PDB file of C-alpha atoms in Angstrom:
ATOM      1  CA  ASP B 231       0.000   0.000   0.000  1.00 63.00           C
ATOM      2  CA  GLY B 232       1.155   3.539  -0.710  1.00 69.00           C
ATOM      3  CA  GLY B 233       1.786   5.805   2.191  1.00 92.00           C
ATOM      4  CA  ILE B 234       4.192   7.444   4.569  1.00 95.00           C
ATOM      5  CA  THR B 235       6.047   5.583   7.273  1.00 95.00           C
ATOM      6  CA  GLN B 236       7.733   7.088  10.270  1.00 96.00           C
ATOM      7  CA  SER B 237       9.866   5.127  12.642  1.00 89.00           C
ATOM      8  CA  PRO B 238      10.025   4.578  15.467  1.00 90.00           C
ATOM      9  CA  LYS B 239       6.647   5.524  16.928  1.00 92.00           C
ATOM     10  CA  TYR B 240       8.206   6.332  20.311  1.00 94.00           C
ATOM     11  CA  LEU B 241      11.763   7.512  20.826  1.00 94.00           C
ATOM     12  CA  PHE B 242      13.604   8.263  24.040  1.00 94.00           C
ATOM     13  CA  ARG B 243      16.919  10.084  24.246  1.00 92.00           C
ATOM     14  CA  LYS B 244      19.155  11.640  26.821  1.00 91.00           C
ATOM     15  CA  GLU B 245      19.719  15.353  26.733  1.00 90.00           C
ATOM     16  CA  GLY B 246      22.739  16.325  24.662  1.00 90.00           C
ATOM     17  CA  GLN B 247      22.374  13.514  22.141  1.00 91.00           C
ATOM     18  CA  ASN B 248      21.485  14.002  18.531  1.00 93.00           C
ATOM     19  CA  VAL B 249      18.636  11.846  17.252  1.00 94.00           C
ATOM     20  CA  THR B 250      17.401  11.154  13.725  1.00 95.00           C
ATOM     21  CA  LEU B 251      13.743  10.587  12.883  1.00 96.00           C
ATOM     22  CA  SER B 252      12.954   8.581   9.802  1.00 97.00           C
ATOM     23  CA  CYS B 253      10.372   9.457   7.145  1.00 97.00           C
ATOM     24  CA  GLU B 254       9.822   7.365   4.039  1.00 97.00           C
ATOM     25  CA  GLN B 255       7.144   7.679   1.369  1.00 97.00           C
ATOM     26  CA  ASN B 256       6.266   5.495  -1.615  1.00 95.00           C
ATOM     27  CA  LEU B 257       3.739   7.893  -3.110  1.00 92.00           C
ATOM     28  CA  ASN B 258       6.229   9.285  -5.621  1.00 92.00           C
ATOM     29  CA  HIS B 259       5.667  12.732  -4.150  1.00 92.00           C
ATOM     30  CA  ASP B 260       8.141  15.511  -4.852  1.00 92.00           C
ATOM     31  CA  ALA B 261       7.555  17.618  -1.761  1.00 92.00           C
ATOM     32  CA  MET B 262       8.085  16.554   1.836  1.00 95.00           C
ATOM     33  CA  TYR B 263       7.561  18.399   5.101  1.00 95.00           C
ATOM     34  CA  TRP B 264       8.385  18.093   8.778  1.00 97.00           C
ATOM     35  CA  TYR B 265       6.058  19.501  11.419  1.00 96.00           C
ATOM     36  CA  ARG B 266       6.304  19.659  15.170  1.00 97.00           C
ATOM     37  CA  GLN B 267       3.328  19.456  17.510  1.00 96.00           C
ATOM     38  CA  ASP B 268       3.398  20.463  21.163  1.00 94.00           C
ATOM     39  CA  PRO B 269       0.572  19.652  23.600  1.00 86.00           C
ATOM     40  CA  GLY B 270      -2.468  21.835  23.030  1.00 81.00           C
ATOM     41  CA  GLN B 271      -0.974  23.430  19.970  1.00 84.00           C
ATOM     42  CA  GLY B 272      -1.216  23.118  16.252  1.00 88.00           C
ATOM     43  CA  LEU B 273       1.521  21.864  13.982  1.00 93.00           C
ATOM     44  CA  ARG B 274       4.428  24.110  13.125  1.00 95.00           C
ATOM     45  CA  LEU B 275       6.664  23.769  10.085  1.00 95.00           C
ATOM     46  CA  ILE B 276      10.296  22.814  10.738  1.00 97.00           C
ATOM     47  CA  TYR B 277      11.727  22.113   7.276  1.00 96.00           C
ATOM     48  CA  TYR B 278      10.437  21.346   3.829  1.00 94.00           C
ATOM     49  CA  SER B 279      11.817  20.036   0.573  1.00 94.00           C
ATOM     50  CA  GLN B 280      10.177  20.470  -2.804  1.00 91.00           C
ATOM     51  CA  ILE B 281      12.748  18.499  -4.779  1.00 92.00           C
ATOM     52  CA  VAL B 282      15.603  16.090  -4.211  1.00 94.00           C
ATOM     53  CA  ASN B 283      18.837  17.679  -2.957  1.00 95.00           C
ATOM     54  CA  ASP B 284      17.054  20.868  -1.972  1.00 94.00           C
ATOM     55  CA  PHE B 285      15.379  21.893   1.270  1.00 95.00           C
ATOM     56  CA  GLN B 286      14.319  25.074   3.013  1.00 95.00           C
ATOM     57  CA  LYS B 287      13.891  26.219   6.593  1.00 95.00           C
ATOM     58  CA  GLY B 288      10.391  26.492   7.929  1.00 94.00           C
ATOM     59  CA  ASP B 289       9.198  28.580  10.830  1.00 92.00           C
ATOM     60  CA  ILE B 290      11.078  26.794  13.634  1.00 95.00           C
ATOM     61  CA  ALA B 291      14.221  25.319  12.039  1.00 96.00           C
ATOM     62  CA  GLU B 292      16.685  26.188  14.810  1.00 96.00           C
ATOM     63  CA  GLY B 293      18.223  23.079  16.342  1.00 96.00           C
ATOM     64  CA  TYR B 294      17.133  20.814  13.504  1.00 97.00           C
ATOM     65  CA  SER B 295      18.745  19.561  10.306  1.00 97.00           C
ATOM     66  CA  VAL B 296      17.493  17.543   7.333  1.00 98.00           C
ATOM     67  CA  SER B 297      18.719  15.904   4.165  1.00 97.00           C
ATOM     68  CA  ARG B 298      16.980  14.932   0.938  1.00 97.00           C
ATOM     69  CA  GLU B 299      19.274  12.593  -0.952  1.00 97.00           C
ATOM     70  CA  LYS B 300      16.458  10.404  -2.253  1.00 97.00           C
ATOM     71  CA  LYS B 301      12.968  11.275  -3.348  1.00 96.00           C
ATOM     72  CA  GLU B 302      11.472   8.738  -0.964  1.00 97.00           C
ATOM     73  CA  SER B 303      13.312   9.802   2.168  1.00 98.00           C
ATOM     74  CA  PHE B 304      13.454  12.958   4.278  1.00 98.00           C
ATOM     75  CA  PRO B 305      15.117  12.268   7.649  1.00 98.00           C
ATOM     76  CA  LEU B 306      15.057  14.862  10.401  1.00 97.00           C
ATOM     77  CA  THR B 307      17.899  15.200  12.915  1.00 97.00           C
ATOM     78  CA  VAL B 308      17.108  16.797  16.236  1.00 96.00           C
ATOM     79  CA  THR B 309      20.399  18.184  17.468  1.00 94.00           C
ATOM     80  CA  SER B 310      21.541  18.979  20.986  1.00 89.00           C
ATOM     81  CA  ALA B 311      21.082  22.645  20.086  1.00 88.00           C
ATOM     82  CA  GLN B 312      17.307  22.245  20.106  1.00 89.00           C
ATOM     83  CA  LYS B 313      16.281  23.604  23.501  1.00 89.00           C
ATOM     84  CA  ASN B 314      12.947  21.831  23.866  1.00 91.00           C
ATOM     85  CA  PRO B 315      13.064  18.716  21.676  1.00 94.00           C
ATOM     86  CA  THR B 316      10.335  16.734  23.436  1.00 95.00           C
ATOM     87  CA  ALA B 317       7.372  16.824  21.054  1.00 96.00           C
ATOM     88  CA  PHE B 318       5.335  14.892  18.509  1.00 96.00           C
ATOM     89  CA  TYR B 319       6.877  15.007  15.037  1.00 97.00           C
ATOM     90  CA  LEU B 320       4.852  14.522  11.886  1.00 96.00           C
ATOM     91  CA  CYS B 321       6.135  14.053   8.376  1.00 97.00           C
ATOM     92  CA  ALA B 322       4.035  14.847   5.303  1.00 95.00           C
ATOM     93  CA  SER B 323       4.350  14.728   1.545  1.00 93.00           C
ATOM     94  CA  SER B 324       2.546  16.183  -1.444  1.00 90.00           C
ATOM     95  CA  SER B 325       2.640  15.921  -5.196  1.00 86.00           C
ATOM     96  CA  ARG B 326       3.559  18.965  -7.270  1.00 74.00           C
ATOM     97  CA  GLN B 327       2.648  17.190 -10.464  1.00 70.00           C
ATOM     98  CA  ALA B 328      -0.967  16.842  -9.452  1.00 64.00           C
ATOM     99  CA  GLY B 329      -1.333  20.617  -9.295  1.00 67.00           C
ATOM    100  CA  PRO B 330      -3.080  22.627  -6.573  1.00 67.00           C
ATOM    101  CA  PRO B 331      -4.221  22.293  -3.878  1.00 67.00           C
ATOM    102  CA  TYR B 332      -1.147  20.127  -3.200  1.00 73.00           C
ATOM    103  CA  GLU B 333      -2.900  18.120  -0.563  1.00 81.00           C
ATOM    104  CA  GLN B 334      -0.558  16.836   2.098  1.00 87.00           C
ATOM    105  CA  TYR B 335      -0.564  13.265   3.296  1.00 89.00           C
ATOM    106  CA  PHE B 336       0.702  12.639   6.805  1.00 93.00           C
ATOM    107  CA  GLY B 337       2.626   9.832   8.430  1.00 94.00           C
ATOM    108  CA  PRO B 338       1.696   8.348  11.809  1.00 94.00           C
ATOM    109  CA  GLY B 339       4.210  10.511  13.683  1.00 95.00           C
ATOM    110  CA  THR B 340       7.084   9.939  16.104  1.00 96.00           C
ATOM    111  CA  ARG B 341       6.771  10.927  19.733  1.00 95.00           C
ATOM    112  CA  LEU B 342      10.190  12.028  20.973  1.00 96.00           C
ATOM    113  CA  THR B 343      10.973  12.316  24.660  1.00 95.00           C
ATOM    114  CA  VAL B 344      14.262  13.798  25.786  1.00 93.00           C
ATOM    115  CA  THR B 345      15.225  13.602  29.451  1.00 91.00           C
TER     116      THR B 345
ATOM    117  CA  ALA O 109       1.839  36.217   7.102  1.00 80.00           C
ATOM    118  CA  GLN O 110      -0.904  33.645   7.327  1.00 88.00           C
ATOM    119  CA  LYS O 111      -2.771  32.855  10.492  1.00 94.00           C
ATOM    120  CA  VAL O 112      -5.490  30.434  11.521  1.00 96.00           C
ATOM    121  CA  THR O 113      -7.472  30.917  14.712  1.00 97.00           C
ATOM    122  CA  GLN O 114      -9.544  28.257  16.410  1.00 97.00           C
ATOM    123  CA  ALA O 115     -10.884  30.060  19.438  1.00 96.00           C
ATOM    124  CA  GLN O 116     -12.587  27.022  20.952  1.00 97.00           C
ATOM    125  CA  THR O 117      -9.970  25.085  22.858  1.00 95.00           C
ATOM    126  CA  GLU O 118     -12.270  22.316  24.023  1.00 97.00           C
ATOM    127  CA  ILE O 119     -15.920  21.448  23.476  1.00 97.00           C
ATOM    128  CA  SER O 120     -17.906  18.815  25.300  1.00 98.00           C
ATOM    129  CA  VAL O 121     -21.263  17.590  24.021  1.00 97.00           C
ATOM    130  CA  VAL O 122     -23.589  14.708  24.651  1.00 97.00           C
ATOM    131  CA  GLU O 123     -24.053  12.128  21.934  1.00 97.00           C
ATOM    132  CA  LYS O 124     -26.564  13.106  19.218  1.00 97.00           C
ATOM    133  CA  GLU O 125     -26.064  16.815  19.787  1.00 97.00           C
ATOM    134  CA  ASP O 126     -24.971  18.980  16.878  1.00 97.00           C
ATOM    135  CA  VAL O 127     -21.687  20.822  17.288  1.00 97.00           C
ATOM    136  CA  THR O 128     -19.939  23.521  15.264  1.00 98.00           C
ATOM    137  CA  LEU O 129     -16.212  24.078  15.290  1.00 98.00           C
ATOM    138  CA  ASP O 130     -15.123  27.577  14.360  1.00 98.00           C
ATOM    139  CA  CYS O 131     -12.186  28.551  12.179  1.00 98.00           C
ATOM    140  CA  VAL O 132     -11.115  32.060  11.222  1.00 98.00           C
ATOM    141  CA  TYR O 133      -8.161  32.689   8.945  1.00 97.00           C
ATOM    142  CA  GLU O 134      -5.978  35.547   7.749  1.00 95.00           C
ATOM    143  CA  THR O 135      -4.061  35.691   4.488  1.00 92.00           C
ATOM    144  CA  ARG O 136      -3.007  38.242   1.909  1.00 90.00           C
ATOM    145  CA  ASP O 137      -3.116  35.700  -0.882  1.00 88.00           C
ATOM    146  CA  THR O 138      -6.017  35.841  -3.299  1.00 88.00           C
ATOM    147  CA  THR O 139      -5.740  32.141  -3.998  1.00 89.00           C
ATOM    148  CA  TYR O 140      -5.476  29.775  -1.077  1.00 91.00           C
ATOM    149  CA  TYR O 141      -6.775  26.488   0.239  1.00 91.00           C
ATOM    150  CA  LEU O 142      -8.470  25.575   3.480  1.00 93.00           C
ATOM    151  CA  PHE O 143      -8.454  22.184   5.141  1.00 93.00           C
ATOM    152  CA  TRP O 144      -9.899  20.364   8.099  1.00 95.00           C
ATOM    153  CA  TYR O 145      -8.056  17.459   9.706  1.00 94.00           C
ATOM    154  CA  LYS O 146      -9.080  15.113  12.492  1.00 96.00           C
ATOM    155  CA  GLN O 147      -6.510  13.842  14.974  1.00 95.00           C
ATOM    156  CA  PRO O 148      -7.682  10.848  17.024  1.00 93.00           C
ATOM    157  CA  PRO O 149      -5.762   9.736  20.128  1.00 89.00           C
ATOM    158  CA  SER O 150      -3.403   7.692  17.954  1.00 87.00           C
ATOM    159  CA  GLY O 151      -1.973  10.979  16.690  1.00 89.00           C
ATOM    160  CA  GLU O 152      -2.209  10.474  12.961  1.00 89.00           C
ATOM    161  CA  LEU O 153      -3.859  13.286  11.027  1.00 91.00           C
ATOM    162  CA  VAL O 154      -6.918  12.269   9.046  1.00 90.00           C
ATOM    163  CA  PHE O 155      -7.865  14.482   6.132  1.00 89.00           C
ATOM    164  CA  LEU O 156     -11.526  15.566   6.133  1.00 92.00           C
ATOM    165  CA  ILE O 157     -12.003  18.255   3.531  1.00 89.00           C
ATOM    166  CA  ARG O 158     -10.291  20.915   1.431  1.00 88.00           C
ATOM    167  CA  ARG O 159     -11.739  24.074  -0.067  1.00 88.00           C
ATOM    168  CA  ASN O 160     -10.199  26.559  -2.479  1.00 87.00           C
ATOM    169  CA  SER O 161     -10.663  30.280  -2.093  1.00 89.00           C
ATOM    170  CA  PHE O 162     -12.799  30.712  -5.203  1.00 86.00           C
ATOM    171  CA  ASP O 163     -15.325  28.054  -4.291  1.00 82.00           C
ATOM    172  CA  GLU O 164     -17.640  29.220  -1.533  1.00 80.00           C
ATOM    173  CA  GLN O 165     -20.159  26.478  -2.025  1.00 80.00           C
ATOM    174  CA  ASN O 166     -20.948  24.742   1.218  1.00 82.00           C
ATOM    175  CA  GLU O 167     -20.417  21.018   1.393  1.00 83.00           C
ATOM    176  CA  ILE O 168     -22.113  18.178   3.179  1.00 84.00           C
ATOM    177  CA  SER O 169     -20.684  14.716   3.626  1.00 86.00           C
ATOM    178  CA  GLY O 170     -22.855  12.470   5.725  1.00 92.00           C
ATOM    179  CA  ARG O 171     -23.010  13.969   9.208  1.00 93.00           C
ATOM    180  CA  TYR O 172     -20.308  16.507   8.374  1.00 94.00           C
ATOM    181  CA  SER O 173     -20.860  19.889   6.788  1.00 92.00           C
ATOM    182  CA  TRP O 174     -18.662  22.878   6.132  1.00 92.00           C
ATOM    183  CA  ASN O 175     -19.575  26.549   5.812  1.00 93.00           C
ATOM    184  CA  PHE O 176     -17.034  28.692   3.974  1.00 93.00           C
ATOM    185  CA  GLN O 177     -17.637  32.449   4.097  1.00 93.00           C
ATOM    186  CA  LYS O 178     -14.999  34.543   2.426  1.00 92.00           C
ATOM    187  CA  SER O 179     -16.578  37.789   3.624  1.00 92.00           C
ATOM    188  CA  THR O 180     -15.861  36.861   7.238  1.00 95.00           C
ATOM    189  CA  SER O 181     -12.752  34.732   6.538  1.00 95.00           C
ATOM    190  CA  SER O 182     -14.340  31.764   8.224  1.00 96.00           C
ATOM    191  CA  PHE O 183     -14.470  28.070   7.458  1.00 96.00           C
ATOM    192  CA  ASN O 184     -16.645  26.427  10.084  1.00 96.00           C
ATOM    193  CA  PHE O 185     -17.231  22.710  10.522  1.00 96.00           C
ATOM    194  CA  THR O 186     -20.464  21.200  11.823  1.00 96.00           C
ATOM    195  CA  ILE O 187     -21.007  17.652  13.001  1.00 96.00           C
ATOM    196  CA  THR O 188     -24.662  16.668  13.092  1.00 96.00           C
ATOM    197  CA  ALA O 189     -25.875  14.050  15.566  1.00 97.00           C
ATOM    198  CA  SER O 190     -22.438  13.639  17.114  1.00 97.00           C
ATOM    199  CA  GLN O 191     -21.150  10.222  18.103  1.00 97.00           C
ATOM    200  CA  VAL O 192     -18.565   9.070  20.608  1.00 96.00           C
ATOM    201  CA  VAL O 193     -16.254   8.157  17.703  1.00 95.00           C
ATOM    202  CA  ASP O 194     -16.155  11.832  16.759  1.00 96.00           C
ATOM    203  CA  SER O 195     -14.113  12.539  19.875  1.00 97.00           C
ATOM    204  CA  ALA O 196     -10.779  13.883  18.671  1.00 97.00           C
ATOM    205  CA  VAL O 197      -8.815  17.050  18.124  1.00 96.00           C
ATOM    206  CA  TYR O 198      -9.837  18.888  14.974  1.00 97.00           C
ATOM    207  CA  PHE O 199      -7.495  21.204  13.118  1.00 96.00           C
ATOM    208  CA  CYS O 200      -8.254  23.846  10.567  1.00 97.00           C
ATOM    209  CA  ALA O 201      -5.373  24.669   8.215  1.00 95.00           C
ATOM    210  CA  LEU O 202      -4.556  27.117   5.449  1.00 94.00           C
ATOM    211  CA  SER O 203      -2.256  26.556   2.485  1.00 90.00           C
ATOM    212  CA  GLU O 204      -0.871  29.055   0.021  1.00 82.00           C
ATOM    213  CA  ALA O 205      -1.131  28.426  -3.704  1.00 77.00           C
ATOM    214  CA  MET O 206       2.462  29.442  -4.397  1.00 74.00           C
ATOM    215  CA  GLY O 207       5.750  29.374  -2.524  1.00 72.00           C
ATOM    216  CA  ARG O 208       6.370  26.663   0.007  1.00 71.00           C
ATOM    217  CA  ARG O 209       2.760  25.446  -0.017  1.00 75.00           C
ATOM    218  CA  ALA O 210       3.080  24.322   3.559  1.00 83.00           C
ATOM    219  CA  LEU O 211       0.119  24.232   5.904  1.00 89.00           C
ATOM    220  CA  THR O 212      -0.500  26.833   8.573  1.00 93.00           C
ATOM    221  CA  PHE O 213      -2.474  25.205  11.345  1.00 94.00           C
ATOM    222  CA  GLY O 214      -4.794  26.531  13.985  1.00 96.00           C
ATOM    223  CA  SER O 215      -4.234  25.400  17.548  1.00 95.00           C
ATOM    224  CA  GLY O 216      -6.983  22.819  17.304  1.00 96.00           C
ATOM    225  CA  THR O 217     -10.282  22.171  19.056  1.00 97.00           C
ATOM    226  CA  ARG O 218     -10.614  19.126  21.270  1.00 97.00           C
ATOM    227  CA  LEU O 219     -14.087  17.642  20.933  1.00 97.00           C
ATOM    228  CA  GLN O 220     -15.354  15.263  23.568  1.00 97.00           C
ATOM    229  CA  VAL O 221     -18.594  13.473  22.870  1.00 97.00           C
ATOM    230  CA  GLN O 222     -20.085  11.914  25.980  1.00 96.00           C
ATOM    231  CA  PRO O 223     -22.326   8.850  25.668  1.00 95.00           C
TER     232      PRO O 223
END
């Protein structure tokens, strides 16, 4: 089945460690996005990529890094510079070829806890 | 800058009651897209509906209906005869037609339907 997978579902790390969240899609979508969700809040854009080997900062990129070496994959690294990394992280993708409204499809999310 | 406001943080109703979730948005774009997503306790975002800025026709899908009013920048969502399975957090989101095409989310409304 086509879709977006994120692994793992739950992730625990010690403060000061970098951690990489996986996002894979088999929808042949060009664009991919990373969002962060904090309790009682909406999703906020961290990074996005509209094409392979290119990505742009979103609204809250500080302390995060990404890569887009393959169309199917858009991993997110939460670095030790991120002051409040504990959150729910959602990955999404959309097709540019299909034209607007570029509906985004979401993965199941990864809940990261840093202690 | 775009902004989405969901003023209702939490709503509690009894099963079979009708409930309306409010969404007000701000954008300078003339072409844009509006979405509603449902987030059950599992965390995954479930797409409900999208609307483009030049289509103000209201839509009904089963027990769900949406009222888009460009004059008041609102895109409200009504659930008729609510059911316990409707309990979730509902997000309204806005997407631009050009540029990064990412979603700007409201803070969400938590709906609790009591049996």
